[in-house]
mmCIF file of C-alpha atoms in Angstrom:
data_model
loop_
_atom_site.group_PDB
_atom_site.id
_atom_site.type_symbol
_atom_site.label_atom_id
_atom_site.label_comp_id
_atom_site.label_asym_id
_atom_site.label_seq_id
_atom_site.Cartn_x
_atom_site.Cartn_y
_atom_site.Cartn_z
ATOM 1 C CA UNK A 1 88.383 81.540 88.939
ATOM 2 C CA UNK A 2 89.596 85.025 88.014
ATOM 3 C CA UNK A 3 88.077 87.871 90.005
ATOM 4 C CA UNK A 4 87.944 91.532 89.058
ATOM 5 C CA UNK A 5 88.049 94.493 91.407
ATOM 6 C CA UNK A 6 86.315 97.624 90.132
ATOM 7 C CA UNK A 7 86.883 100.791 92.150
ATOM 8 C CA UNK A 8 85.211 104.154 91.537
ATOM 9 C CA UNK A 9 86.775 107.073 93.378
ATOM 10 C CA UNK A 10 85.684 110.609 94.221
ATOM 11 C CA UNK A 11 88.680 112.667 95.358
ATOM 12 C CA UNK A 12 88.345 114.493 98.668
ATOM 13 C CA UNK A 13 92.029 115.079 99.554
ATOM 14 C CA UNK A 14 94.287 114.763 96.525
ATOM 15 C CA UNK A 15 97.516 115.017 98.550
ATOM 16 C CA UNK A 16 96.515 112.034 100.697
ATOM 17 C CA UNK A 17 95.474 110.040 97.634
ATOM 18 C CA UNK A 18 98.763 110.877 95.891
ATOM 19 C CA UNK A 19 100.667 109.499 98.921
ATOM 20 C CA UNK A 20 98.681 106.272 98.598
ATOM 21 C CA UNK A 21 99.244 106.088 94.866
ATOM 22 C CA UNK A 22 103.007 106.624 95.260
ATOM 23 C CA UNK A 23 103.230 103.557 97.530
ATOM 24 C CA UNK A 24 100.623 101.363 95.813
ATOM 25 C CA UNK A 25 102.844 99.497 93.337
ATOM 26 C CA UNK A 26 105.460 98.576 95.940
ATOM 27 C CA UNK A 27 102.707 96.660 97.750
ATOM 28 C CA UNK A 28 100.696 95.492 94.726
ATOM 29 C CA UNK A 29 103.660 93.872 92.942
ATOM 30 C CA UNK A 30 104.109 91.436 95.856
ATOM 31 C CA UNK A 31 100.772 89.810 95.041
ATOM 32 C CA UNK A 32 99.361 88.103 91.951
ATOM 33 C CA UNK A 33 97.204 90.991 90.775
ATOM 34 C CA UNK A 34 97.190 92.757 87.435
ATOM 35 C CA UNK A 35 96.302 96.424 87.092
ATOM 36 C CA UNK A 36 94.126 96.585 83.970
ATOM 37 C CA UNK A 37 93.068 100.242 84.048
ATOM 38 C CA UNK A 38 93.455 103.349 86.195
ATOM 39 C CA UNK A 39 91.582 106.023 84.270
ATOM 40 C CA UNK A 40 90.799 109.540 85.478
ATOM 41 C CA UNK A 41 88.719 110.306 82.409
ATOM 42 C CA UNK A 42 86.739 107.210 81.424
ATOM 43 C CA UNK A 43 84.145 107.746 78.709
ATOM 44 C CA UNK A 44 80.658 107.690 80.196
ATOM 45 C CA UNK A 45 78.517 105.806 77.720
ATOM 46 C CA UNK A 46 75.248 105.873 79.623
ATOM 47 C CA UNK A 47 73.928 107.539 82.747
ATOM 48 C CA UNK A 48 75.555 110.029 85.071
ATOM 49 C CA UNK A 49 78.938 109.292 86.625
ATOM 50 C CA UNK A 50 79.932 111.508 89.546
ATOM 51 C CA UNK A 51 83.362 109.999 90.247
ATOM 52 C CA UNK A 52 86.878 111.131 89.377
ATOM 53 C CA UNK A 53 88.695 107.862 88.728
ATOM 54 C CA UNK A 54 88.030 104.261 87.793
ATOM 55 C CA UNK A 55 90.450 101.450 88.689
ATOM 56 C CA UNK A 56 90.169 97.901 87.327
ATOM 57 C CA UNK A 57 92.314 95.057 88.649
ATOM 58 C CA UNK A 58 92.273 91.295 88.247
ATOM 59 C CA UNK A 59 93.469 88.514 90.527
ATOM 60 C CA UNK A 60 93.699 84.781 89.788
ATOM 61 C CA UNK A 61 91.079 84.060 92.448
ATOM 62 C CA UNK A 62 89.374 85.577 95.463
ATOM 63 C CA UNK A 63 91.989 84.180 97.860
ATOM 64 C CA UNK A 64 94.737 86.082 96.011
ATOM 65 C CA UNK A 65 92.698 89.292 96.207
ATOM 66 C CA UNK A 66 92.025 88.796 99.927
ATOM 67 C CA UNK A 67 95.730 88.170 100.561
ATOM 68 C CA UNK A 68 96.453 91.564 98.968
ATOM 69 C CA UNK A 69 93.571 93.493 100.546
ATOM 70 C CA UNK A 70 94.132 92.069 104.030
ATOM 71 C CA UNK A 71 97.928 92.330 104.019
ATOM 72 C CA UNK A 72 99.479 94.558 106.691
ATOM 73 C CA UNK A 73 101.292 96.498 103.940
ATOM 74 C CA UNK A 74 98.075 97.322 102.072
ATOM 75 C CA UNK A 75 96.137 98.092 105.238
ATOM 76 C CA UNK A 76 98.817 100.633 106.139
ATOM 77 C CA UNK A 77 98.762 102.511 102.817
ATOM 78 C CA UNK A 78 94.978 102.250 102.467
ATOM 79 C CA UNK A 79 94.649 104.794 105.281
ATOM 80 C CA UNK A 80 95.747 107.464 102.779
ATOM 81 C CA UNK A 81 93.402 106.088 100.115
ATOM 82 C CA UNK A 82 90.462 106.296 102.489
ATOM 83 C CA UNK A 83 91.466 109.805 103.591
ATOM 84 C CA UNK A 84 92.014 110.895 100.004
ATOM 85 C CA UNK A 85 89.011 109.488 98.188
ATOM 86 C CA UNK A 86 85.486 108.279 98.768
ATOM 87 C CA UNK A 87 85.427 104.882 97.110
ATOM 88 C CA UNK A 88 82.974 102.343 95.799
ATOM 89 C CA UNK A 89 84.657 98.947 95.392
ATOM 90 C CA UNK A 90 83.163 95.877 93.762
ATOM 91 C CA UNK A 91 84.451 92.306 93.539
ATOM 92 C CA UNK A 92 83.163 90.497 90.450
ATOM 93 C CA UNK A 93 83.724 86.866 89.527
ATOM 94 C CA UNK A 94 84.895 86.095 86.006
ATOM 95 C CA UNK A 95 83.501 83.420 83.736
ATOM 96 C CA UNK A 96 85.103 80.040 83.780
ATOM 97 C CA UNK A 97 85.118 78.827 80.218
ATOM 98 C CA UNK A 98 85.481 75.198 79.286
ATOM 99 C CA UNK A 99 85.737 74.106 75.726
ATOM 100 C CA UNK A 100 84.179 70.835 74.689
ATOM 101 C CA UNK A 101 86.583 68.589 72.955
ATOM 102 C CA UNK A 102 85.004 66.914 69.994
#
């Protein structure tokens, strides 16, 4: 079942975050994820949003996400992400749709 990773970031050290971002795709492309959005100016439709960036990714299943997130390569670069931005990360399961055949 597809899973989605939603990350909301508040920048605290842009230079550190930029180092992370520069190395992100070299790691990410080794896994089965898809980057769906990385928006620094998402439209707030309701409520108050105090973050600077929203990132949306998908993976074929939770195991694929965990392989990425727990990989030595990602753990190494994530040090700059954690130093550069305060993050809220969510893992959401997608819907599994089955069509009835008539």
